[in-house]
Structures are given as structure tokens and as C-alpha cells.
Amino acid sequence: MVTLVVPPTLAASPPPTASSTSSVVIDDIIRGLADTTAGRIRTDADATSRASTDFGTNVTVDAARPAAVFYPSCAADIAALLRASSASVSPFPVSARGCGHSTRGQATAPGGVVIDMPSLGRHATNSSARLAVSVDGRYIDAGGEQLWVDVRHATLAHGLTPRSWTDYLHLTVGGTLSNAGISGQAFRHGPQISNVLELDVVTGTGEMMTCSKSKEADLFDAVLGGLGQFGIITRARIPLVPAPAKARWVRLLYTGAADLTGDQERLIDERGALAGLMDYVEGSVLTDVQGLIGSWRSQPPSSSFYSEADAARIAALAKEAGGVLYCLDGAVYYGGASDTTATDVDKGVEVMLRELRYARGLAFVQDVSYVQFLDRVSTGERRLRDEGLWEVPHPWLSLFLPRSRILDFAAGVFHGVLRRRDGAAVKGGGPVLVYPMNRGKWDGATSAVLPTVGDGQEEEEVFYTVGILRSAVADGDLRRMEEQNAEVARFCEAAGIPCTQYLPYYATPEEWAARHFGPGRWDRFLRRKRKYDPMAILSRGQRIFSYPLLA
């Protein structure tokens, strides 16, 4: 665990409340924007209330309420807003909001202005202008407000596809690129932030800039994984490859974490007998077998992986294993415009099922379309919405862990913290994910933070992501799950397991500097903040910086 004391001259004060920003100043600026831009502004309670909550629904509305919501017609409107804040006597916070899928109020702007990013698409005279595919160039220019599901639709119409996806496609392009954008493809192609050719960005000073690895590279790297701190993404150029038509979806059950992680690491290794067999590798921890059988997140669109007889066998195995099972989810893409054929897939899956160390007799295989596989989480979402179980609190905890400590983490958390002392599984629903990625597929120049080991900050090539993605449905669930999340953090600290939060949240700049970034990365992050958003206008809901930037 990194320890760093932030010098007083660099520390920022807590995020401002609505009362700390002059409403008179904002009212004057709002009137000026209404006269000089095509954007629309709302200050009514309905609009500001919706902009002060998110998917986590863990934010008190009054504390997070903005003074106004801005509906831009183009990137120039956003630039005008940011210039107005920067020029004001008391620069007010501005945050970009896409789908509101953050979980701890990161996209809020207490007392300031929230930008409704989907408004960019609604104002476009030609919707295809915000999703423009170049077949010859093998890329798509996507507006930062566009959903990945719409990127999928636009690219597949030309037989093309991005290489790296998120598991849930109803997120905005700008939103995932401001974090990292990970899923089971990341071991091979890297996260989404490693699959970007060019960006259009509006910086915190209101400057509209185009950046790439060859032009304004520091801004390009800063914004990718930058948590919205340096600029607002209004366009991203995403590289494309020939699209497959189908996916061979494989699910294997395990009784122990060592066998699961060992097999996952063999599948993501670029050498060895299993190299290249899988296009997608994830895994999950099953502390509630009924939750597995009826899992909303990972079932085929029209059926279950399991028959009633399978369910009985899985329940018996879970009992033998002490109540915890593990699952490997993998997929091979084939057909369509890809070079992989069904025969190739048959041979590869045969080798894999022979070589891997899963519980024999508990291998399940289905063929689905490529679209169905990519959209599998959305299918589950619709089921939960139908049951009224989607818009509930989501106290999620996502971590990156070094490979060398994943089994220690599994023993302490999967078999400890997430279970009651009497051995019974805790209540509450939602997947618990665990899968490895290759560090070499990540660009270290971006703002994303990966785990290191030891005082020398060694970087292991393989690291794991663990996502405890639960939903608080019953009374008391939210409090209990938040307490368990805190207990996970305490366990890691006591056991000396270095972990980095993905979709991070900390309460103070000191915690961000010491517990998330570490000395060298914090210095770089702060330097970029001073350069691209010196008034600390952007994304104050993250609680990394506030105005004034220097104490």
C-alpha cells in the first residue's frame, strides 16, 4: 500500500456545496449563455434533481444539486460555458453527464452546472454525423455522448466492429473512455482507452482541441482514464476490424480459486498450448447458487445454460465445496467477416475442454450471435426492470489486484468477508467478477492507474480485476453492503495486499494522492490538472480537486 502525505500547498478543500458558489454569478452567466449559444438551460427542480443522482443512488439529492442543467447543441456551447466559469470571480463546478451510471456522485456538480451530454445527439441535424463510419479508414467517429450499443449498430452495418468493449453497452463513449472501459476482451486488445486514434476535447479553460498520439499527445493521454478532470470528450475516433457473426460461449464450473485463476492465466497467455483459443475471458465467484442459475448478468438471451438436472448437480457441488464455487466464462468469435471458421472453433474448444482443470461434467457450451453475446447484460437489465429491481442502490466496489496476491484475496474476501461467520452465504444480489488482464496491453502514458507491488513499486505483467457488483434491494442491504466494502478495504490493508480502485472514489485529495495515485503518478496528474483545468472547474464530484487548486 502506497503511503504519501500531501503537502499543504497542494491539498484542496472539500467539494463545494451549493451555498459556496454565488447563485447571482451563475444566474448572470446563465442569462448570457442563453443569449449567445443555441444551448438550452433549465434551473427547475425536476431537472436539477435528476442531475444530482446516479446509478448508485447513494448521493443525497440536496447536497449534490446543481444550480442549473445545460443542454448544449454543439461542442462550442460547452466551450462557452467553461470559458464563462473560468472567467468568473468564483469559478463554479461543471460536470458532464451521460447516462448517470456512476455510483458515488462522480458526475455531479454541487451548486454548479451539469452538462446533459445526450443533448448533443438530439441537436444533430443528421444523426449519422455523430456516428460516422469510415469503411476505407477502418474507424468510426463517435460523439462523446453516443452509446456503445449505437456504435455497435452503426459499425456492424458495414461488417466492422471495435475490438474492445465494455460488458454493458448502454454507456456513453466519453464516459467509459474517461475511466478505462474494460471487459473480457481486454486481456488481448487492452481496455477501450488503448483503442482510440483521436479525440476532440473541450478543456477546463474552454479551449476546443483535437488530440492524438501524434498531436497534443499529453492532453490525449491525460484525458484517457482521466476521470473527467482535464477535458470533456466530444468525439472519439475508434479503430475497427472485420466483424464476426457468432460467438461460441463456454461456461465452466470450478471448486477452487487456484484452478480457476490458473486456467484463466493459461488462456490469456500469448504463448502455450491454449494461446489464442479465446477472444473473451472472464470469471465469477458464486456464493449463492440460485444467484448463478438465475443470474441476470450472464445468461443467454432466450434460455439458461442449465437444465433442472444441472442445477441439482451444481447445488450438490456447492455444498461439497463449502458454499463457494467459481465460474469461467469464455467466448470464441467466428463467422461473418472474421477469419475464424466453425471448424476452427470446434477444434479449439475440444483442446480447451481437455486441457483445463474445471469440475468434469460441468462444462456448458452454447452458440449465440455476436450481437446477442455483446448485448447479454442488457438482456438481463430488461428482466430486472420488468421486476422493478433495476433502479435500486448499487454499492459497487471494483478493484485491480496484482496476480501474486489474488489467492490471498480470494481466501480472505470470497471465503471470508462475503460470507457470514456461521458459513452461510450473505444475502443480496449481483455478480462478483474476477478475471486477469495483461499489463502490456495498457498504455502507461494515460491517466489510468494499475496496481504495483512492494516499496519498489514493481509492476507484475498479469493483474486481476475484481468487481463486487451488488444491488441493495431489501431494507438494510445498502448499509450492510457498504460495511462489507469497507471491511474488504481493511482486510487488504491488514494483509498487505496492494489494490487500486477501478471507478474510484475517495473523500479527500490526500486519500486520492496516497491511496490511489502514489507519488509519481500524483505529480503527473496534478501537473496535467494545472495545465488543462487550472481553475479546477471540471468534475469536482470526484473530490480530487476544488477551487482554488492551490491552498
Coordinates of C-alpha atoms in Angstrom, one line a residue:
M1 CA 0.0 0.0 0.0
V2 CA 1.4 3.4 -1.0
T3 CA 1.8 6.0 1.8
L4 CA 2.0 9.6 0.9
V5 CA 1.4 12.8 2.8
V6 CA 0.1 15.6 0.5
P7 CA 1.9 18.8 1.2
P8 CA -0.4 21.5 2.5
T9 CA 0.3 23.7 -0.6
L10 CA -1.1 21.0 -2.9
A11 CA -4.1 20.0 -0.8
A12 CA -7.5 21.1 -2.0
S13 CA -10.5 21.8 0.2
P14 CA -13.6 19.6 0.2
P15 CA -16.0 19.9 -2.7
P16 CA -18.2 23.0 -2.6
T17 CA -21.8 22.9 -1.6
A18 CA -24.5 24.8 -3.4
S19 CA -24.2 27.6 -0.9
S20 CA -20.4 28.1 -1.6
T21 CA -21.0 29.3 -5.1
S22 CA -22.7 32.6 -5.8
S23 CA -26.1 32.0 -7.3
V24 CA -26.1 35.6 -8.5
V25 CA -22.9 35.0 -10.5
I26 CA -24.3 31.8 -12.1
D27 CA -27.7 33.4 -12.8
D28 CA -25.9 36.2 -14.7
I29 CA -23.8 33.7 -16.7
I30 CA -26.9 31.6 -17.5
R31 CA -28.6 34.6 -18.9
G32 CA -25.5 35.4 -21.0
L33 CA -25.3 31.8 -22.4
A34 CA -28.9 31.9 -23.3
D35 CA -28.3 34.9 -25.5
T36 CA -25.0 33.7 -27.0
T37 CA -25.4 30.0 -27.6
A38 CA -28.0 27.6 -29.0
G39 CA -27.9 25.6 -25.8
R40 CA -30.9 25.4 -23.5
I41 CA -30.7 25.9 -19.7
R42 CA -33.0 24.6 -17.0
T43 CA -33.0 25.5 -13.4
D44 CA -36.2 23.9 -12.3
A45 CA -36.3 21.4 -9.5
D46 CA -37.2 18.4 -11.8
A47 CA -34.1 18.9 -14.0
T48 CA -31.7 19.7 -11.2
S49 CA -32.9 16.8 -9.1
R50 CA -32.4 14.3 -11.9
A51 CA -28.9 15.6 -12.4
S52 CA -28.0 15.1 -8.7
T53 CA -28.4 11.3 -8.5
D54 CA -26.9 8.4 -10.4
F55 CA -26.9 4.6 -10.8
G56 CA -25.6 4.1 -7.3
T57 CA -28.4 6.3 -5.9
N58 CA -26.2 6.8 -2.9
V59 CA -26.0 10.6 -3.2
T60 CA -28.2 12.9 -1.2
V61 CA -30.0 15.0 -3.7
D62 CA -29.9 18.3 -1.9
A63 CA -26.2 18.1 -1.3
A64 CA -25.4 17.3 -4.9
R65 CA -28.0 19.5 -6.6
P66 CA -26.6 21.8 -9.4
A67 CA -27.8 25.3 -9.9
A68 CA -28.6 24.5 -13.5
V69 CA -28.6 21.8 -16.2
F70 CA -27.1 22.9 -19.6
Y71 CA -28.3 21.2 -22.8
P72 CA -25.7 22.0 -25.5
S73 CA -26.4 22.0 -29.2
C74 CA -22.7 21.6 -30.1
A75 CA -19.2 21.4 -28.6
A76 CA -18.9 25.2 -29.0
D77 CA -21.7 25.6 -26.5
I78 CA -19.8 23.6 -23.9
A79 CA -16.7 25.6 -24.6
A80 CA -18.6 28.8 -24.0
L81 CA -19.9 27.5 -20.6
L82 CA -16.4 26.5 -19.5
R83 CA -14.9 29.9 -20.5
A84 CA -17.7 31.7 -18.6
S85 CA -17.0 29.7 -15.4
S86 CA -13.2 30.2 -15.8
A87 CA -13.6 34.0 -16.3
S88 CA -16.0 34.4 -13.3
V89 CA -14.9 35.8 -10.0
S90 CA -15.9 32.5 -8.3
P91 CA -15.4 29.7 -10.9
F92 CA -18.3 27.2 -10.5
P93 CA -18.1 23.4 -11.0
V94 CA -19.1 21.9 -14.3
S95 CA -19.6 18.2 -14.9
A96 CA -20.5 16.2 -18.0
R97 CA -23.3 13.7 -17.5
G98 CA -24.0 10.9 -20.0
C99 CA -26.2 8.1 -18.7
G100 CA -25.6 8.8 -15.0
H101 CA -24.0 5.4 -14.5
S102 CA -21.5 6.5 -11.8
T103 CA -22.1 5.1 -8.4
R104 CA -20.9 7.7 -5.9
G105 CA -21.9 11.1 -7.4
Q106 CA -18.8 11.5 -9.5
A107 CA -20.7 13.2 -12.3
T108 CA -22.5 15.7 -10.0
A109 CA -21.7 19.5 -9.8
P110 CA -23.0 20.7 -6.5
G111 CA -24.0 24.4 -6.8
G112 CA -22.7 24.5 -10.4
V113 CA -23.8 23.3 -13.8
V114 CA -24.3 19.7 -15.1
I115 CA -24.0 19.3 -18.9
D116 CA -26.6 17.0 -20.4
M117 CA -24.3 15.3 -23.0
P118 CA -27.1 13.4 -24.8
S119 CA -28.4 16.8 -25.9
L120 CA -25.5 16.9 -28.4
G121 CA -27.0 14.0 -30.3
R122 CA -30.6 15.3 -30.1
H123 CA -29.5 18.6 -31.6
A124 CA -27.6 17.0 -34.5
T125 CA -29.3 17.7 -37.8
N126 CA -28.0 14.4 -39.2
S127 CA -27.7 11.7 -36.6
S128 CA -25.1 9.9 -38.7
A129 CA -22.8 12.9 -38.2
R130 CA -22.4 11.8 -34.6
L131 CA -21.7 8.2 -35.6
A132 CA -19.7 8.3 -38.9
V133 CA -18.1 5.1 -40.1
S134 CA -15.1 5.2 -42.5
V135 CA -15.1 1.8 -44.2
D136 CA -11.8 2.6 -46.1
G137 CA -10.1 4.1 -43.0
R138 CA -11.5 1.3 -40.7
Y139 CA -12.6 3.6 -37.9
I140 CA -15.8 5.3 -36.5
D141 CA -16.0 8.9 -35.3
A142 CA -18.4 8.7 -32.4
G143 CA -19.8 11.6 -30.4
G144 CA -18.8 11.5 -26.7
E145 CA -22.5 11.3 -25.9
Q146 CA -23.2 8.3 -28.1
L147 CA -23.9 4.9 -26.5
W148 CA -21.7 1.9 -27.3
V149 CA -24.8 0.0 -28.3
D150 CA -25.3 2.5 -31.0
V151 CA -21.6 2.3 -32.0
R152 CA -22.2 -1.5 -32.3
H153 CA -25.2 -1.0 -34.5
A154 CA -23.5 1.6 -36.8
T155 CA -20.3 -0.4 -37.3
L156 CA -21.9 -3.8 -37.8
A157 CA -24.0 -2.3 -40.6
H158 CA -20.6 -2.2 -42.5
G159 CA -19.4 -5.6 -41.3
L160 CA -17.0 -3.9 -38.9
T161 CA -16.6 -3.8 -35.1
P162 CA -14.4 -2.2 -32.4
R163 CA -12.0 -4.7 -30.8
S164 CA -12.6 -3.7 -27.1
W165 CA -16.0 -3.4 -25.5
T166 CA -17.5 -3.0 -22.0
D167 CA -19.8 -5.7 -20.8
Y168 CA -22.7 -3.2 -20.6
L169 CA -23.2 -1.3 -23.8
H170 CA -25.7 1.3 -22.6
L171 CA -22.9 3.6 -21.5
T172 CA -21.5 6.6 -23.3
V173 CA -18.3 6.7 -25.3
G174 CA -17.0 9.6 -23.3
G175 CA -17.9 8.0 -20.0
T176 CA -16.0 4.8 -20.5
L177 CA -13.0 6.5 -22.1
S178 CA -12.8 8.8 -19.0
N179 CA -12.3 5.7 -16.9
A180 CA -10.8 2.8 -18.9
G181 CA -13.5 0.6 -20.4
I182 CA -12.8 -3.0 -19.5
S183 CA -14.3 -6.4 -20.2
G184 CA -13.2 -9.9 -21.1
Q185 CA -11.6 -8.7 -24.4
A186 CA -9.1 -6.5 -22.5
F187 CA -6.5 -9.3 -22.0
R188 CA -5.9 -9.4 -25.7
H189 CA -6.7 -5.9 -27.1
G190 CA -6.4 -3.8 -23.9
P191 CA -9.1 -1.6 -22.4
Q192 CA -11.1 0.8 -24.6
I193 CA -8.6 3.6 -23.8
S194 CA -5.9 1.6 -25.6
N195 CA -8.1 1.5 -28.7
V196 CA -8.5 5.2 -29.6
L197 CA -7.0 7.0 -32.5
E198 CA -8.1 10.6 -31.9
L199 CA -10.2 12.8 -29.6
D200 CA -12.0 16.1 -29.7
V201 CA -11.8 17.6 -26.3
V202 CA -13.0 20.8 -24.6
T203 CA -10.5 21.6 -21.8
G204 CA -11.3 23.2 -18.5
T205 CA -10.3 26.6 -19.9
G206 CA -12.9 26.2 -22.7
E207 CA -10.4 25.5 -25.4
M208 CA -11.6 23.1 -28.2
M209 CA -8.7 20.8 -29.2
T210 CA -8.1 17.8 -31.4
C211 CA -5.5 15.4 -29.9
S212 CA -3.9 12.1 -30.7
K213 CA -0.6 10.3 -30.1
S214 CA 1.0 12.5 -32.7
K215 CA -0.8 15.8 -31.9
E216 CA -1.2 17.2 -28.4
A217 CA -0.2 13.8 -27.1
D218 CA -0.1 15.0 -23.4
L219 CA -3.7 16.1 -23.5
F220 CA -4.7 12.8 -25.3
D221 CA -3.0 10.7 -22.6
A222 CA -4.3 12.9 -19.8
V223 CA -8.0 12.6 -20.9
L224 CA -8.0 8.8 -21.4
G225 CA -8.7 7.4 -18.0
G226 CA -8.6 10.9 -16.6
L227 CA -11.8 10.8 -14.6
G228 CA -13.2 13.9 -16.4
Q229 CA -10.5 16.1 -14.8
F230 CA -8.8 17.6 -17.9
G231 CA -11.5 17.9 -20.5
I232 CA -14.8 16.8 -21.9
I233 CA -14.7 14.3 -24.8
T234 CA -17.0 15.4 -27.6
R235 CA -15.7 13.0 -30.3
A236 CA -13.6 9.8 -30.3
R237 CA -12.1 8.0 -33.3
I238 CA -12.3 4.3 -32.6
P239 CA -10.4 1.7 -34.8
L240 CA -12.4 -1.1 -36.4
V241 CA -11.8 -4.6 -37.5
P242 CA -13.8 -7.2 -39.6
A243 CA -16.8 -8.3 -37.5
P244 CA -17.6 -11.9 -36.7
A245 CA -21.2 -13.3 -36.9
K246 CA -21.3 -15.7 -34.0
A247 CA -19.9 -16.5 -30.6
R248 CA -19.2 -19.9 -29.1
W249 CA -20.0 -19.2 -25.4
V250 CA -18.3 -21.6 -22.9
R251 CA -19.0 -21.8 -19.2
L252 CA -17.0 -24.0 -16.8
L253 CA -17.5 -24.6 -13.1
Y254 CA -14.7 -24.8 -10.5
T255 CA -14.5 -25.7 -6.9
G256 CA -11.4 -23.6 -6.1
A257 CA -9.8 -20.2 -6.9
A258 CA -6.4 -21.7 -7.7
D259 CA -7.7 -23.9 -10.6
L260 CA -9.9 -21.0 -11.9
T261 CA -7.1 -18.4 -12.0
G262 CA -4.6 -20.9 -13.2
D263 CA -6.8 -21.7 -16.2
Q264 CA -7.6 -18.0 -16.9
E265 CA -3.9 -17.2 -16.9
R266 CA -3.2 -20.0 -19.4
L267 CA -6.0 -18.7 -21.7
I268 CA -4.7 -15.1 -21.7
D269 CA -1.0 -16.1 -22.1
E270 CA 0.3 -15.3 -25.6
R271 CA 2.3 -18.5 -25.5
G272 CA 1.5 -22.1 -24.8
A273 CA -1.0 -24.7 -25.9
L274 CA -4.1 -22.6 -25.2
A275 CA -2.8 -19.3 -26.6
G276 CA -5.2 -17.6 -28.9
L277 CA -8.1 -20.0 -28.3
M278 CA -10.3 -17.5 -26.6
D279 CA -11.4 -14.0 -27.6
Y280 CA -13.1 -13.3 -24.3
V281 CA -12.2 -14.5 -20.8
E282 CA -13.9 -13.5 -17.6
G283 CA -14.9 -15.3 -14.4
S284 CA -17.1 -15.0 -11.4
V285 CA -17.4 -16.1 -7.8
L286 CA -20.6 -17.9 -6.8
T287 CA -21.6 -17.6 -3.1
D288 CA -25.2 -18.1 -3.9
V289 CA -26.0 -20.9 -6.4
Q290 CA -29.5 -19.8 -7.1
G291 CA -28.0 -16.4 -8.0
L292 CA -25.8 -18.3 -10.6
I293 CA -28.7 -20.3 -12.1
G294 CA -30.9 -17.2 -12.4
S295 CA -28.1 -14.7 -12.9
W296 CA -29.4 -11.6 -14.7
R297 CA -25.9 -10.6 -16.0
S298 CA -24.7 -13.6 -17.8
Q299 CA -27.4 -15.8 -19.2
P300 CA -28.1 -16.4 -22.9
P301 CA -30.9 -14.2 -24.3
S302 CA -33.6 -16.9 -24.7
S303 CA -32.6 -19.7 -22.4
S304 CA -30.5 -20.8 -19.5
F305 CA -27.2 -22.6 -19.6
Y306 CA -28.5 -25.1 -17.1
S307 CA -31.3 -27.7 -17.0
E308 CA -33.0 -28.7 -13.8
A309 CA -30.7 -31.7 -13.5
D310 CA -27.7 -29.4 -14.0
A311 CA -29.0 -27.1 -11.3
A312 CA -29.2 -30.0 -8.8
R313 CA -25.7 -31.2 -9.6
I314 CA -24.4 -27.6 -9.2
A315 CA -26.1 -27.3 -5.8
A316 CA -24.6 -30.5 -4.6
L317 CA -21.2 -29.5 -5.7
A318 CA -21.5 -26.1 -4.0
K319 CA -22.4 -27.9 -0.7
E320 CA -19.3 -30.1 -1.1
A321 CA -17.2 -27.1 -1.8
G322 CA -18.3 -25.3 1.4
G323 CA -20.7 -22.9 -0.3
V324 CA -18.4 -21.2 -2.8
L325 CA -18.0 -22.1 -6.5
Y326 CA -16.1 -20.3 -9.3
C327 CA -17.1 -19.9 -12.9
L328 CA -15.1 -19.3 -16.0
D329 CA -16.9 -17.5 -18.9
G330 CA -15.2 -17.6 -22.3
A331 CA -16.1 -16.9 -25.9
V332 CA -14.7 -17.5 -29.3
Y333 CA -15.9 -15.3 -32.2
Y334 CA -16.2 -16.7 -35.7
G335 CA -18.0 -16.5 -39.0
G336 CA -19.0 -13.3 -40.8
A337 CA -16.1 -11.2 -41.9
S338 CA -13.7 -12.8 -39.4
D339 CA -11.0 -15.4 -40.5
T340 CA -12.2 -18.0 -37.9
T341 CA -14.5 -20.8 -39.0
A342 CA -16.8 -23.1 -37.1
T343 CA -14.3 -25.9 -37.7
D344 CA -11.5 -23.9 -36.1
V345 CA -13.8 -23.2 -33.1
D346 CA -14.7 -26.9 -32.7
K347 CA -11.0 -27.9 -32.6
G348 CA -10.1 -25.1 -30.2
V349 CA -12.9 -25.8 -27.8
E350 CA -12.0 -29.5 -27.8
V351 CA -8.4 -28.7 -26.9
M352 CA -9.5 -26.3 -24.2
L353 CA -12.0 -28.7 -22.6
R354 CA -9.3 -31.4 -22.5
E355 CA -6.6 -29.2 -21.0
L356 CA -8.5 -27.1 -18.4
R357 CA -9.0 -28.1 -14.8
Y358 CA -12.7 -27.5 -14.3
A359 CA -15.1 -29.8 -12.5
R360 CA -15.6 -32.6 -15.0
G361 CA -19.2 -32.9 -16.2
L362 CA -19.8 -29.2 -15.6
A363 CA -18.9 -27.7 -18.9
F364 CA -21.6 -25.8 -20.8
V365 CA -21.4 -24.6 -24.3
Q366 CA -23.9 -22.5 -26.5
D367 CA -23.7 -20.8 -29.8
V368 CA -25.2 -17.3 -29.9
S369 CA -24.9 -14.4 -32.4
Y370 CA -22.1 -11.9 -31.9
V371 CA -24.8 -9.3 -31.2
Q372 CA -26.5 -11.4 -28.6
F373 CA -23.2 -12.0 -26.8
L374 CA -22.3 -8.4 -26.7
D375 CA -25.7 -7.4 -25.5
R376 CA -26.1 -10.1 -22.9
V377 CA -26.0 -7.7 -19.9
S378 CA -28.7 -5.5 -21.4
T379 CA -30.9 -8.6 -21.8
G380 CA -30.6 -9.1 -18.0
E381 CA -31.2 -5.5 -17.4
R382 CA -34.6 -5.7 -19.1
R383 CA -35.5 -8.6 -16.9
L384 CA -34.7 -6.7 -13.8
R385 CA -36.5 -3.6 -15.0
D386 CA -39.6 -5.8 -15.5
E387 CA -39.4 -6.9 -11.9
G388 CA -38.7 -3.4 -10.5
L389 CA -35.2 -4.4 -9.4
W390 CA -33.0 -2.1 -11.6
E391 CA -33.4 1.3 -10.1
V392 CA -32.2 0.4 -6.6
P393 CA -28.9 1.3 -4.8
H394 CA -25.8 -0.2 -6.3
P395 CA -22.9 0.0 -3.7
W396 CA -20.4 -1.4 -6.2
L397 CA -16.7 -2.0 -5.4
S398 CA -14.3 -2.6 -8.2
L399 CA -10.6 -3.3 -7.7
F400 CA -7.3 -4.1 -9.5
L401 CA -5.1 -6.6 -7.7
P402 CA -1.6 -8.0 -8.5
R403 CA -1.5 -11.6 -9.7
S404 CA 0.7 -12.6 -6.8
R405 CA -2.0 -11.8 -4.2
I406 CA -5.2 -12.9 -5.9
L407 CA -5.4 -16.2 -4.0
D408 CA -4.8 -14.4 -0.7
F409 CA -7.6 -12.0 -1.6
A410 CA -9.9 -15.0 -2.6
A411 CA -9.3 -16.7 0.8
G412 CA -9.9 -13.6 2.8
V413 CA -12.8 -12.0 0.8
F414 CA -14.6 -14.6 -1.2
H415 CA -14.5 -17.2 1.6
G416 CA -14.5 -14.7 4.4
V417 CA -15.8 -11.1 4.2
L418 CA -18.6 -12.0 1.7
R419 CA -19.8 -14.8 3.9
R420 CA -21.3 -14.9 7.4
R421 CA -19.2 -16.3 10.2
D422 CA -21.6 -19.3 10.5
G423 CA -20.7 -20.2 6.9
A424 CA -24.0 -19.2 5.3
A425 CA -23.9 -17.1 2.2
V426 CA -24.8 -13.5 2.7
K427 CA -28.0 -12.1 1.3
G428 CA -28.1 -9.6 -1.6
G429 CA -27.8 -10.0 -5.3
G430 CA -25.4 -9.2 -8.0
P431 CA -22.3 -10.7 -9.7
V432 CA -18.9 -10.9 -8.2
L433 CA -16.4 -10.9 -11.1
V434 CA -12.8 -11.9 -11.1
Y435 CA -10.6 -12.1 -14.2
P436 CA -7.0 -11.3 -15.3
M437 CA -5.6 -8.8 -17.8
N438 CA -2.2 -8.3 -19.3
R439 CA -0.5 -5.0 -18.3
G440 CA 1.4 -4.8 -21.6
K441 CA -1.9 -4.1 -23.3
W442 CA -2.4 -0.9 -21.3
D443 CA -0.7 2.4 -22.2
G444 CA 1.2 3.7 -19.2
A445 CA 1.1 7.2 -20.5
T446 CA -2.6 7.5 -19.9
S447 CA -4.1 8.6 -16.6
A448 CA -5.3 5.1 -15.7
V449 CA -3.8 3.6 -12.5
L450 CA -2.8 -0.1 -12.2
P451 CA -1.6 -2.0 -9.1
T452 CA 2.0 -2.2 -8.1
V453 CA 3.8 -4.5 -5.6
G454 CA 6.2 -3.6 -2.8
D455 CA 8.0 -0.5 -1.8
G456 CA 9.9 -0.6 -5.1
Q457 CA 6.5 -0.3 -6.9
E458 CA 7.2 -3.4 -9.1
E459 CA 4.8 -4.0 -11.9
E460 CA 3.6 -7.5 -12.5
E461 CA 2.6 -8.3 -16.1
V462 CA -0.7 -10.0 -15.1
F463 CA -3.1 -8.3 -12.8
Y464 CA -6.7 -9.1 -11.8
T465 CA -9.9 -7.1 -11.7
V466 CA -12.4 -7.9 -9.0
G467 CA -15.9 -6.4 -9.3
I468 CA -18.3 -6.8 -6.4
L469 CA -21.4 -5.5 -8.2
R470 CA -24.3 -6.0 -5.9
S471 CA -27.8 -4.5 -5.7
A472 CA -29.3 -3.4 -2.4
V473 CA -32.9 -4.5 -2.6
A474 CA -34.1 -5.2 0.9
D475 CA -34.2 -2.9 3.9
G476 CA -30.7 -2.8 5.4
D477 CA -28.9 -4.1 2.3
L478 CA -27.3 -0.8 1.5
R479 CA -25.8 -0.3 5.0
R480 CA -24.6 -3.9 5.2
M481 CA -23.0 -3.9 1.7
E482 CA -21.2 -0.6 2.4
E483 CA -19.9 -2.1 5.6
Q484 CA -18.7 -5.1 3.7
N485 CA -16.9 -2.9 1.2
A486 CA -15.2 -1.1 4.0
E487 CA -14.2 -4.5 5.5
V488 CA -12.7 -5.6 2.2
A489 CA -10.5 -2.5 2.2
R490 CA -9.5 -3.1 5.8
F491 CA -8.6 -6.7 5.1
C492 CA -6.4 -5.7 2.1
E493 CA -4.6 -3.2 4.2
A494 CA -4.1 -5.6 7.1
A495 CA -2.9 -8.3 4.8
G496 CA -0.6 -6.0 2.8
I497 CA -2.5 -6.6 -0.4
P498 CA -2.0 -3.6 -2.7
C499 CA -5.2 -2.8 -4.5
T500 CA -6.3 0.0 -6.8
Q501 CA -9.9 1.0 -7.2
Y502 CA -11.4 1.0 -10.6
L503 CA -14.2 3.5 -10.9
P504 CA -12.5 5.0 -7.8
Y505 CA -13.9 7.1 -5.0
Y506 CA -12.1 8.8 -2.2
A507 CA -13.3 11.5 0.2
T508 CA -10.3 13.8 0.2
P509 CA -7.4 14.9 -2.1
E510 CA -5.0 13.4 0.5
E511 CA -6.6 10.0 0.1
W512 CA -6.5 10.3 -3.7
A513 CA -2.8 11.1 -3.6
A514 CA -1.8 8.5 -1.1
R515 CA -4.2 5.6 -1.7
H516 CA -4.9 5.8 -5.4
F517 CA -2.1 7.5 -7.4
G518 CA 1.1 7.3 -5.4
P519 CA 3.9 9.9 -5.6
G520 CA 5.0 9.8 -9.2
R521 CA 1.5 9.4 -10.7
W522 CA 0.0 12.0 -8.4
D523 CA 2.7 14.5 -9.5
R524 CA 1.9 13.9 -13.2
F525 CA -1.9 14.1 -12.5
L526 CA -1.5 17.4 -10.7
R527 CA 0.7 18.8 -13.4
R528 CA -1.9 18.0 -16.0
K529 CA -4.7 19.5 -13.9
R530 CA -2.8 22.8 -13.6
K531 CA -2.2 22.8 -17.3
Y532 CA -5.7 21.9 -18.7
D533 CA -8.1 22.9 -15.9
P534 CA -6.2 25.4 -13.6
M535 CA -9.5 26.7 -12.0
A536 CA -10.5 23.1 -11.1
I537 CA -13.8 23.5 -12.8
L538 CA -14.3 20.0 -14.1
S539 CA -15.7 17.0 -12.3
R540 CA -15.5 18.3 -8.7
G541 CA -17.9 15.5 -7.8
Q542 CA -14.8 13.2 -7.9
R543 CA -13.5 15.1 -4.8
I544 CA -9.9 15.1 -6.3
F545 CA -9.6 18.9 -6.6
S546 CA -11.6 22.0 -5.9
Y547 CA -11.1 25.7 -6.4
P548 CA -8.7 27.2 -5.7
L549 CA -6.4 24.5 -6.9
L550 CA -3.6 25.6 -4.6
A551 CA -4.3 26.3 -0.9

